[in-house]
Structures are given as structure tokens and as C-alpha cells.
Amino acid sequence: MRFLLTDEQREFGRSLDALLTAADTPAVLRSWAAGDHGPGRALWGRLADAGVFALAVPEAYGGVGPLPVEAAVACVELGRHAVPGPVAETLAAGVLLAGAGGPVAEEWLPGIASGAAVVSLTLEGYGPYAPDADAADAVFTVTGDELRLAPGPGEPSASADPARRLFRPEPGGAPVAKGPAIRAAARAAGDTAAFATAALALGCGEELLRATVAYVKQRTQFGVPVGSFQAVKHRLADTLLGLEFARPLLYGAAVELASEVSRPGAGTGSAAGPPGAGAAVAAAKVTAGEAGYAAARTALQLHGAIGYTEELDLAWWLRRARPLRDAWGTPSACRARVLAG
């Protein structure tokens, strides 16, 4: 099978690129890292108007999804522009709450689709931390077959990315839904979070490579551009190959997830994925995460000492690559899941 994005999907990606290029995301990132979430929430609203967060919310709750392929297109662009906020977590919450159903879905899903609600979450098996919980309108936690709304964001923990702060949510909170359906919805939400994070990592790696190529074209040594050196060319080519090998795995995982949505009896598409979906998502996650991190190492080496400076916008992408690689499934955990699948 030869898989290509449709003209509409490509145009969706181009429109998001244009929106984010005009948004000056480095300035938004600096404000977000300093605790000023206003510019980030304003950008979040514009992305919601473009339909980004409705992609994970069923039509019954005001969304247009689930549409995994379009979600991948969107998250790659958001990763290329390093959009701050719990993007993967909010998309995953859309799947989680749709699976839970009932009053909690009716209360929160329309807000997620419209961009009015920013949501973070934690799931068993993925670590105790909720990214950007201080900026979220709600932090959901799943333990066993119980879905709870955390009473507060909790205390912050150290993070390699200052614009992606980690919090351990306050314990407690009354269950807002419970039962076997919560376990299935949590599995699907975990796959969605891993899938979205893989797309963000791929986009992050693309921007790191683009910026590095531009830099080595204008930086000179011995009277010639550094980019003309054979060793530099080989390093950049290896980085490009890593990213391009990750891309079909990402969209292959999107096709697997989309096939589950269209499966008879799937309902809103919030049930756990088919046997191959989890392995496909894990393969995409480990490949895109490692490729993005390799792009960061290449960018840092070829930029030299300037790559360490706070003033360089590239530093925000450099700091983001490794956390994206490890979030929602470390490389070793993803490889184990691929082997088990």
C-alpha cells in the first residue's frame, strides 16, 4: 500500500504552519516558562479555532474526531514550532473522557474541542507526573478502574524543558467515573498520548535539522561554509534519514488507530486499540523520539558553543527533544511493547 496525505490534509498542515509562524512561538515559550500562561492560552485558542483539539473529540460532544491522521499532521506542526502546553495530554484526555462517557464527558469534552479547556493527566504505567498541570483547567488521574479529578496540580518537579514543567498531582479527589470501561479508555488514551508525542518529537527534530542546515550554510571556516565539509554533510544526511524513516511509522500508526475507529461496534472510537495498534504506536514513538533526539545532538554539535546560549531560540527545541523522547513511553518500554506485539 502506498500511503500519501490528501490535498486537504496537506493544506491543513500548511495553514497551521502559517498560523504558528506568525505567532512568534519563541516569545510565547519564554512567557510560558516564566509562569505567564496568557500568550500561550491565546495561541491555544487560535489553534482550537483551526480545529486542532476537536480532532480527538467525538462529534457527539462537539468535536470532529477521532481523526488520527489529521491529529498527526497537526502535532508535527505544533512540534516544529514548539507550541507550549499539554498538547498530547489534552488530546489523550479527549479519548479518555469519551470512553468514560456520562456527566464527566458532557462537562469537559465540549470545552476541550473548543479550546476553552486545557487538560493534563496521569495514567498508570506512564509515570506520576502531569505536564503543565499548573496551567491546566483540570488534571485527571486514572488508578485501576477509577477516573478522578485531582484537587490541585501539586508540587513541581525538575524538568529538562523549562517550558514543560512537571507536577505530581495532589492525591485524593472524588471519582468522577469508574468501572471496566475506564481501564479500556485509559489504554486508548495512553496510546493517543504516545502517538501525539511521537508526532511532536518528529516535528521538533525537523525544526532542529532545518535550523542547523541554515546555520552551517552561513558559518564559515577556512574561508568556506562549514556545510561544505564532507563530515558535516554525512552527519546531516544521517539525521535526515532518521526523521524520514520515522515518518511512515507515525502515519502507519495513525492508519492503525483510524481503522479501529471505523471498526463495527467501535462506537466513539474510544475503546482500546486493536492488537496491532499498540505495537504500531510504540514503534512510531521510539523511532520518532530517537530521531528527534539525534537531531538535537547534531544541532548542538554543529552549532558549537553558541548552541548553549539562552538567547538562541534553538535552545528551546534542544531542551525539548529528550523529554519528548522519554514521555509517554521510554525507548526501552516502547521496544518491549513492539516485541510483545
mmCIF file of C-alpha atoms in Angstrom:
data_model
loop_
_atom_site.group_PDB
_atom_site.id
_atom_site.type_symbol
_atom_site.label_atom_id
_atom_site.label_comp_id
_atom_site.label_asym_id
_atom_site.label_seq_id
_atom_site.Cartn_x
_atom_site.Cartn_y
_atom_site.Cartn_z
ATOM 1 C CA MET A 1 0.000 0.000 0.000
ATOM 2 C CA ARG A 2 1.246 3.469 -0.890
ATOM 3 C CA PHE A 3 0.117 5.981 1.718
ATOM 4 C CA LEU A 4 0.059 9.705 0.966
ATOM 5 C CA LEU A 5 -1.662 12.577 2.701
ATOM 6 C CA THR A 6 -4.630 14.038 0.853
ATOM 7 C CA ASP A 7 -4.574 17.572 -0.515
ATOM 8 C CA GLU A 8 -6.879 18.640 2.314
ATOM 9 C CA GLN A 9 -4.581 17.177 4.964
ATOM 10 C CA ARG A 10 -1.544 18.859 3.428
ATOM 11 C CA GLU A 11 -3.371 22.174 3.298
ATOM 12 C CA PHE A 12 -4.343 21.744 6.967
ATOM 13 C CA GLY A 13 -0.669 21.372 7.843
ATOM 14 C CA ARG A 14 0.300 24.403 5.764
ATOM 15 C CA SER A 15 -2.379 26.529 7.408
ATOM 16 C CA LEU A 16 -1.125 25.590 10.869
ATOM 17 C CA ASP A 17 2.451 26.347 9.813
ATOM 18 C CA ALA A 18 1.400 29.816 8.651
ATOM 19 C CA LEU A 19 -0.575 30.443 11.848
ATOM 20 C CA LEU A 20 2.307 29.427 14.084
ATOM 21 C CA THR A 21 4.962 31.238 12.047
ATOM 22 C CA ALA A 22 3.054 34.467 12.659
ATOM 23 C CA ALA A 23 2.627 33.698 16.367
ATOM 24 C CA ASP A 24 6.306 34.153 17.401
ATOM 25 C CA THR A 25 6.354 30.949 19.453
ATOM 26 C CA PRO A 26 9.817 31.602 20.994
ATOM 27 C CA ALA A 27 8.334 34.632 22.768
ATOM 28 C CA VAL A 28 5.341 32.537 23.842
ATOM 29 C CA LEU A 29 7.713 29.857 25.149
ATOM 30 C CA ARG A 30 9.674 32.342 27.224
ATOM 31 C CA SER A 31 6.479 33.703 28.779
ATOM 32 C CA TRP A 32 5.186 30.198 29.481
ATOM 33 C CA ALA A 33 8.432 29.159 31.162
ATOM 34 C CA ALA A 34 8.276 32.292 33.336
ATOM 35 C CA GLY A 35 4.788 31.365 34.540
ATOM 36 C CA ASP A 36 2.856 33.765 32.307
ATOM 37 C CA HIS A 37 0.389 31.495 30.507
ATOM 38 C CA GLY A 38 -1.612 34.297 28.859
ATOM 39 C CA PRO A 39 0.150 34.311 25.464
ATOM 40 C CA GLY A 40 0.140 30.525 25.399
ATOM 41 C CA ARG A 41 -3.574 30.301 26.160
ATOM 42 C CA ALA A 42 -4.270 32.877 23.450
ATOM 43 C CA LEU A 43 -2.318 30.763 20.953
ATOM 44 C CA TRP A 44 -4.153 27.671 22.226
ATOM 45 C CA GLY A 45 -7.435 29.386 21.368
ATOM 46 C CA ARG A 46 -6.305 30.120 17.817
ATOM 47 C CA LEU A 47 -5.263 26.503 17.358
ATOM 48 C CA ALA A 48 -8.652 25.392 18.659
ATOM 49 C CA ASP A 49 -10.353 27.685 16.151
ATOM 50 C CA ALA A 50 -8.343 25.863 13.468
ATOM 51 C CA GLY A 51 -9.822 22.581 14.725
ATOM 52 C CA VAL A 52 -6.767 21.020 16.348
ATOM 53 C CA PHE A 53 -8.269 19.902 19.650
ATOM 54 C CA ALA A 54 -11.589 18.842 18.135
ATOM 55 C CA LEU A 55 -9.688 16.090 16.282
ATOM 56 C CA ALA A 56 -9.735 13.811 19.357
ATOM 57 C CA VAL A 57 -13.302 14.588 20.468
ATOM 58 C CA PRO A 58 -16.286 12.685 19.028
ATOM 59 C CA GLU A 59 -18.942 14.589 17.131
ATOM 60 C CA ALA A 60 -21.480 13.854 19.863
ATOM 61 C CA TYR A 61 -19.521 16.177 22.156
ATOM 62 C CA GLY A 62 -18.806 18.976 19.710
ATOM 63 C CA GLY A 63 -15.687 17.556 18.066
ATOM 64 C CA VAL A 64 -14.914 16.159 14.628
ATOM 65 C CA GLY A 65 -12.976 13.054 15.594
ATOM 66 C CA PRO A 66 -11.328 10.857 16.337
ATOM 67 C CA LEU A 67 -9.174 11.615 13.290
ATOM 68 C CA PRO A 68 -5.682 10.205 13.993
ATOM 69 C CA VAL A 69 -4.127 11.107 10.632
ATOM 70 C CA GLU A 70 -5.167 14.750 10.909
ATOM 71 C CA ALA A 71 -4.012 14.737 14.547
ATOM 72 C CA ALA A 72 -0.584 13.553 13.389
ATOM 73 C CA VAL A 73 -0.414 16.342 10.788
ATOM 74 C CA ALA A 74 -1.324 18.896 13.464
ATOM 75 C CA CYS A 75 1.087 17.615 16.112
ATOM 76 C CA VAL A 76 4.023 17.540 13.701
ATOM 77 C CA GLU A 77 3.428 21.238 13.031
ATOM 78 C CA LEU A 78 2.984 22.014 16.731
ATOM 79 C CA GLY A 79 6.247 20.178 17.402
ATOM 80 C CA ARG A 80 8.067 22.084 14.656
ATOM 81 C CA HIS A 81 7.013 25.345 16.295
ATOM 82 C CA ALA A 82 7.470 24.094 19.893
ATOM 83 C CA VAL A 83 3.966 25.107 20.987
ATOM 84 C CA PRO A 84 3.851 25.092 24.809
ATOM 85 C CA GLY A 85 1.196 23.384 26.880
ATOM 86 C CA PRO A 86 -0.090 19.836 27.441
ATOM 87 C CA VAL A 87 -0.970 19.174 23.804
ATOM 88 C CA ALA A 88 -0.614 15.378 23.860
ATOM 89 C CA GLU A 89 -2.310 15.178 27.255
ATOM 90 C CA THR A 90 -5.328 17.227 26.170
ATOM 91 C CA LEU A 91 -5.776 15.109 23.046
ATOM 92 C CA ALA A 92 -5.463 11.964 25.149
ATOM 93 C CA ALA A 93 -7.995 13.325 27.636
ATOM 94 C CA GLY A 94 -10.463 13.636 24.785
ATOM 95 C CA VAL A 95 -10.162 9.899 24.167
ATOM 96 C CA LEU A 96 -10.200 9.067 27.882
ATOM 97 C CA LEU A 97 -13.321 11.073 28.695
ATOM 98 C CA ALA A 98 -15.167 9.872 25.602
ATOM 99 C CA GLY A 99 -14.545 6.340 26.813
ATOM 100 C CA ALA A 100 -15.729 7.221 30.304
ATOM 101 C CA GLY A 101 -18.935 8.797 28.995
ATOM 102 C CA GLY A 102 -21.581 10.200 31.306
ATOM 103 C CA PRO A 103 -21.569 13.577 33.053
ATOM 104 C CA VAL A 104 -17.765 13.988 33.068
ATOM 105 C CA ALA A 105 -17.657 13.661 29.269
ATOM 106 C CA GLU A 106 -20.565 16.056 28.832
ATOM 107 C CA GLU A 107 -18.910 18.596 31.126
ATOM 108 C CA TRP A 108 -15.369 18.607 29.725
ATOM 109 C CA LEU A 109 -15.320 17.375 26.123
ATOM 110 C CA PRO A 110 -17.050 20.390 24.528
ATOM 111 C CA GLY A 111 -14.517 22.651 26.263
ATOM 112 C CA ILE A 112 -11.595 20.561 25.037
ATOM 113 C CA ALA A 113 -12.919 20.692 21.476
ATOM 114 C CA SER A 114 -13.421 24.467 21.597
ATOM 115 C CA GLY A 115 -10.092 25.208 23.280
ATOM 116 C CA ALA A 116 -11.757 26.590 26.404
ATOM 117 C CA ALA A 117 -10.358 23.725 28.491
ATOM 118 C CA VAL A 118 -6.673 22.825 28.781
ATOM 119 C CA VAL A 119 -6.282 19.408 30.405
ATOM 120 C CA SER A 120 -3.402 17.361 31.771
ATOM 121 C CA LEU A 121 -3.491 13.809 33.077
ATOM 122 C CA THR A 122 -1.583 10.871 34.502
ATOM 123 C CA LEU A 123 -2.164 7.208 33.716
ATOM 124 C CA GLU A 124 -0.911 4.084 35.446
ATOM 125 C CA GLY A 125 2.202 2.732 33.778
ATOM 126 C CA TYR A 126 3.356 6.080 32.420
ATOM 127 C CA GLY A 127 4.775 7.773 35.488
ATOM 128 C CA PRO A 128 3.262 10.008 38.174
ATOM 129 C CA TYR A 129 3.813 13.404 36.569
ATOM 130 C CA ALA A 130 1.316 15.626 34.788
ATOM 131 C CA PRO A 131 2.964 18.122 32.403
ATOM 132 C CA ASP A 132 1.906 21.771 32.767
ATOM 133 C CA ALA A 133 -0.613 20.950 35.472
ATOM 134 C CA ASP A 134 -0.337 24.498 36.830
ATOM 135 C CA ALA A 135 -1.680 25.854 33.535
ATOM 136 C CA ALA A 136 -4.421 23.230 33.146
ATOM 137 C CA ASP A 137 -8.101 23.730 33.917
ATOM 138 C CA ALA A 138 -8.292 20.103 35.049
ATOM 139 C CA VAL A 139 -5.884 17.298 35.891
ATOM 140 C CA PHE A 140 -7.349 13.810 35.572
ATOM 141 C CA THR A 141 -5.796 10.706 37.092
ATOM 142 C CA VAL A 142 -6.629 7.058 36.490
ATOM 143 C CA THR A 143 -5.967 4.373 39.081
ATOM 144 C CA GLY A 144 -7.310 0.935 38.297
ATOM 145 C CA ASP A 145 -10.864 1.408 37.100
ATOM 146 C CA GLU A 146 -11.349 4.807 38.735
ATOM 147 C CA LEU A 147 -11.122 8.190 37.000
ATOM 148 C CA ARG A 148 -10.541 11.090 39.382
ATOM 149 C CA LEU A 149 -10.264 14.853 39.070
ATOM 150 C CA ALA A 150 -7.179 15.895 41.060
ATOM 151 C CA PRO A 151 -7.895 18.587 43.681
ATOM 152 C CA GLY A 152 -4.796 20.564 42.610
ATOM 153 C CA PRO A 153 -1.704 20.484 40.405
ATOM 154 C CA GLY A 154 0.589 19.501 43.278
ATOM 155 C CA GLU A 155 4.249 20.309 43.693
ATOM 156 C CA PRO A 156 6.527 20.926 40.688
ATOM 157 C CA SER A 157 9.405 18.591 39.880
ATOM 158 C CA ALA A 158 12.624 19.180 37.968
ATOM 159 C CA SER A 159 12.246 19.231 34.189
ATOM 160 C CA ALA A 160 14.845 19.430 31.447
ATOM 161 C CA ASP A 161 12.461 21.668 29.500
ATOM 162 C CA PRO A 162 11.585 24.846 31.420
ATOM 163 C CA ALA A 163 8.559 25.347 29.179
ATOM 164 C CA ARG A 164 7.250 21.852 30.000
ATOM 165 C CA ARG A 165 7.027 21.793 33.778
ATOM 166 C CA LEU A 166 6.178 18.563 35.570
ATOM 167 C CA PHE A 167 3.843 18.208 38.546
ATOM 168 C CA ARG A 168 2.811 15.334 40.786
ATOM 169 C CA PRO A 169 -0.953 15.925 41.166
ATOM 170 C CA GLU A 170 -2.381 16.270 44.646
ATOM 171 C CA PRO A 171 -3.802 12.927 45.823
ATOM 172 C CA GLY A 172 -7.464 12.412 46.511
ATOM 173 C CA GLY A 173 -10.414 13.823 44.705
ATOM 174 C CA ALA A 174 -13.715 12.059 44.349
ATOM 175 C CA PRO A 175 -14.061 9.553 41.486
ATOM 176 C CA VAL A 176 -15.889 11.096 38.534
ATOM 177 C CA ALA A 177 -16.292 7.745 36.748
ATOM 178 C CA LYS A 178 -15.482 4.115 37.481
ATOM 179 C CA GLY A 179 -15.836 0.675 36.010
ATOM 180 C CA PRO A 180 -14.201 -1.634 33.426
ATOM 181 C CA ALA A 181 -14.734 0.932 30.667
ATOM 182 C CA ILE A 182 -12.240 3.217 32.408
ATOM 183 C CA ARG A 183 -9.445 0.671 32.024
ATOM 184 C CA ALA A 184 -10.138 0.326 28.299
ATOM 185 C CA ALA A 185 -10.395 4.093 27.868
ATOM 186 C CA ALA A 186 -7.111 4.593 29.767
ATOM 187 C CA ARG A 187 -5.312 2.155 27.444
ATOM 188 C CA ALA A 188 -6.614 4.034 24.416
ATOM 189 C CA ALA A 189 -5.686 7.372 26.000
ATOM 190 C CA GLY A 190 -2.158 6.127 26.666
ATOM 191 C CA ASP A 191 -1.804 5.139 23.007
ATOM 192 C CA THR A 192 -3.119 8.548 21.955
ATOM 193 C CA ALA A 193 -0.687 10.395 24.229
ATOM 194 C CA ALA A 194 2.244 8.306 22.945
ATOM 195 C CA PHE A 195 1.142 8.793 19.335
ATOM 196 C CA ALA A 196 0.769 12.572 19.706
ATOM 197 C CA THR A 197 4.122 12.803 21.488
ATOM 198 C CA ALA A 198 5.774 10.877 18.639
ATOM 199 C CA ALA A 199 4.406 13.442 16.184
ATOM 200 C CA LEU A 200 5.597 16.325 18.376
ATOM 201 C CA ALA A 201 9.069 14.736 18.545
ATOM 202 C CA LEU A 202 9.192 14.341 14.773
ATOM 203 C CA GLY A 203 8.265 17.985 14.288
ATOM 204 C CA CYS A 204 10.836 19.073 16.858
ATOM 205 C CA GLY A 205 13.524 17.112 15.020
ATOM 206 C CA GLU A 206 12.516 18.629 11.687
ATOM 207 C CA GLU A 207 12.949 22.152 13.018
ATOM 208 C CA LEU A 208 16.294 21.311 14.615
ATOM 209 C CA LEU A 209 17.534 19.945 11.300
ATOM 210 C CA ARG A 210 16.204 22.930 9.334
ATOM 211 C CA ALA A 211 17.869 25.422 11.671
ATOM 212 C CA THR A 212 21.144 23.512 11.611
ATOM 213 C CA VAL A 213 21.277 23.314 7.820
ATOM 214 C CA ALA A 214 20.658 27.055 7.622
ATOM 215 C CA TYR A 215 23.424 27.709 10.160
ATOM 216 C CA VAL A 216 26.136 25.601 8.518
ATOM 217 C CA LYS A 217 25.413 27.303 5.195
ATOM 218 C CA GLN A 218 26.321 30.721 6.605
ATOM 219 C CA ARG A 219 29.010 29.782 9.157
ATOM 220 C CA THR A 220 32.468 29.744 7.575
ATOM 221 C CA GLN A 221 35.760 28.120 8.479
ATOM 222 C CA PHE A 222 38.975 28.240 6.434
ATOM 223 C CA GLY A 223 37.145 30.625 4.135
ATOM 224 C CA VAL A 224 34.343 28.233 3.135
ATOM 225 C CA PRO A 225 30.911 27.346 4.592
ATOM 226 C CA VAL A 226 31.062 24.645 7.255
ATOM 227 C CA GLY A 227 28.244 22.880 5.445
ATOM 228 C CA SER A 228 30.570 22.103 2.544
ATOM 229 C CA PHE A 229 32.652 19.724 4.686
ATOM 230 C CA GLN A 230 32.027 16.068 3.963
ATOM 231 C CA ALA A 231 31.760 15.061 7.618
ATOM 232 C CA VAL A 232 29.094 17.715 8.233
ATOM 233 C CA LYS A 233 27.147 16.605 5.172
ATOM 234 C CA HIS A 234 27.196 12.996 6.361
ATOM 235 C CA ARG A 235 26.017 13.956 9.849
ATOM 236 C CA LEU A 236 23.117 15.968 8.444
ATOM 237 C CA ALA A 237 22.220 13.201 5.997
ATOM 238 C CA ASP A 238 22.091 10.651 8.818
ATOM 239 C CA THR A 239 19.829 12.979 10.783
ATOM 240 C CA LEU A 240 17.515 13.431 7.816
ATOM 241 C CA LEU A 241 17.326 9.673 7.240
ATOM 242 C CA GLY A 242 16.360 9.095 10.866
ATOM 243 C CA LEU A 243 13.499 11.577 10.637
ATOM 244 C CA GLU A 244 12.306 10.273 7.268
ATOM 245 C CA PHE A 245 12.291 6.675 8.498
ATOM 246 C CA ALA A 246 10.151 7.754 11.463
ATOM 247 C CA ARG A 247 7.534 9.470 9.307
ATOM 248 C CA PRO A 248 5.935 6.368 7.700
ATOM 249 C CA LEU A 249 5.838 4.640 11.076
ATOM 250 C CA LEU A 250 3.961 7.617 12.516
ATOM 251 C CA TYR A 251 1.376 7.642 9.743
ATOM 252 C CA GLY A 252 1.208 3.859 9.783
ATOM 253 C CA ALA A 253 0.241 4.061 13.443
ATOM 254 C CA ALA A 254 -2.348 6.690 12.520
ATOM 255 C CA VAL A 255 -3.870 4.291 9.978
ATOM 256 C CA GLU A 256 -3.985 1.537 12.620
ATOM 257 C CA LEU A 257 -5.751 3.855 15.050
ATOM 258 C CA ALA A 258 -8.124 5.112 12.360
ATOM 259 C CA SER A 259 -9.051 1.556 11.393
ATOM 260 C CA GLU A 260 -10.133 0.938 14.978
ATOM 261 C CA VAL A 261 -12.380 3.995 14.881
ATOM 262 C CA SER A 262 -14.167 2.638 11.799
ATOM 263 C CA ARG A 263 -14.440 -0.916 13.159
ATOM 264 C CA PRO A 264 -18.077 -2.035 13.603
ATOM 265 C CA GLY A 265 -19.093 -1.652 17.228
ATOM 266 C CA ALA A 266 -16.323 0.781 17.998
ATOM 267 C CA GLY A 267 -18.805 3.497 18.898
ATOM 268 C CA THR A 268 -16.955 6.726 19.534
ATOM 269 C CA GLY A 269 -13.636 5.033 18.866
ATOM 270 C CA SER A 270 -12.618 5.365 22.497
ATOM 271 C CA ALA A 271 -12.148 1.676 23.192
ATOM 272 C CA ALA A 272 -8.693 0.159 23.423
ATOM 273 C CA GLY A 273 -6.998 -0.211 20.077
ATOM 274 C CA PRO A 274 -6.720 -3.404 18.048
ATOM 275 C CA PRO A 275 -3.905 -5.869 18.818
ATOM 276 C CA GLY A 276 -1.577 -4.214 16.293
ATOM 277 C CA ALA A 277 -2.331 -0.596 17.200
ATOM 278 C CA GLY A 278 -0.395 -0.530 20.450
ATOM 279 C CA ALA A 279 2.690 -2.044 18.843
ATOM 280 C CA ALA A 280 2.410 0.333 15.875
ATOM 281 C CA VAL A 281 2.168 3.326 18.187
ATOM 282 C CA ALA A 282 5.148 2.088 20.206
ATOM 283 C CA ALA A 283 7.214 1.629 17.046
ATOM 284 C CA ALA A 284 6.388 5.162 15.931
ATOM 285 C CA LYS A 285 7.105 6.569 19.366
ATOM 286 C CA VAL A 286 10.557 5.013 19.772
ATOM 287 C CA THR A 287 11.619 5.805 16.205
ATOM 288 C CA ALA A 288 10.406 9.410 16.178
ATOM 289 C CA GLY A 289 11.680 10.039 19.696
ATOM 290 C CA GLU A 290 15.164 8.733 18.927
ATOM 291 C CA ALA A 291 15.260 10.602 15.604
ATOM 292 C CA GLY A 292 14.283 13.872 17.274
ATOM 293 C CA TYR A 293 16.881 13.418 19.982
ATOM 294 C CA ALA A 294 19.548 12.574 17.386
ATOM 295 C CA ALA A 295 18.623 15.792 15.572
ATOM 296 C CA ALA A 296 19.172 17.696 18.817
ATOM 297 C CA ARG A 297 22.630 16.174 19.275
ATOM 298 C CA THR A 298 23.536 17.027 15.683
ATOM 299 C CA ALA A 299 22.267 20.585 16.088
ATOM 300 C CA LEU A 300 24.229 21.107 19.278
ATOM 301 C CA GLN A 301 27.453 19.729 17.816
ATOM 302 C CA LEU A 302 27.277 21.724 14.585
ATOM 303 C CA HIS A 303 26.252 24.969 16.243
ATOM 304 C CA GLY A 304 29.158 24.706 18.646
ATOM 305 C CA ALA A 305 29.277 26.860 21.789
ATOM 306 C CA ILE A 306 26.522 29.160 20.542
ATOM 307 C CA GLY A 307 24.125 26.244 20.940
ATOM 308 C CA TYR A 308 24.371 26.536 24.713
ATOM 309 C CA THR A 309 23.266 30.156 24.913
ATOM 310 C CA GLU A 310 19.944 31.133 26.460
ATOM 311 C CA GLU A 311 19.450 33.879 23.893
ATOM 312 C CA LEU A 312 19.417 31.459 20.948
ATOM 313 C CA ASP A 313 15.842 30.406 20.110
ATOM 314 C CA LEU A 314 17.152 26.980 19.115
ATOM 315 C CA ALA A 315 17.802 26.253 22.798
ATOM 316 C CA TRP A 316 14.064 25.720 23.371
ATOM 317 C CA TRP A 317 13.967 22.938 20.780
ATOM 318 C CA LEU A 318 17.212 21.420 22.098
ATOM 319 C CA ARG A 319 15.741 21.193 25.594
ATOM 320 C CA ARG A 320 12.511 19.692 24.347
ATOM 321 C CA ALA A 321 13.875 16.797 22.276
ATOM 322 C CA ARG A 322 14.906 14.452 25.095
ATOM 323 C CA PRO A 323 11.783 14.947 27.267
ATOM 324 C CA LEU A 324 9.645 14.164 24.217
ATOM 325 C CA ARG A 325 11.706 11.056 23.569
ATOM 326 C CA ASP A 326 11.043 9.756 27.089
ATOM 327 C CA ALA A 327 7.472 10.979 27.713
ATOM 328 C CA TRP A 328 4.580 8.521 27.362
ATOM 329 C CA GLY A 329 6.854 5.551 26.803
ATOM 330 C CA THR A 330 10.627 5.446 27.128
ATOM 331 C CA PRO A 331 12.594 3.892 24.256
ATOM 332 C CA SER A 332 13.137 0.669 26.202
ATOM 333 C CA ALA A 333 9.454 0.412 27.150
ATOM 334 C CA CYS A 334 8.385 1.011 23.550
ATOM 335 C CA ARG A 335 10.801 -1.572 22.206
ATOM 336 C CA ALA A 336 9.488 -4.108 24.713
ATOM 337 C CA ARG A 337 5.941 -3.380 23.580
ATOM 338 C CA VAL A 338 6.873 -3.811 19.926
ATOM 339 C CA LEU A 339 8.449 -7.188 20.695
ATOM 340 C CA ALA A 340 5.427 -8.257 22.726
ATOM 341 C CA GLY A 341 3.117 -7.147 19.917
#
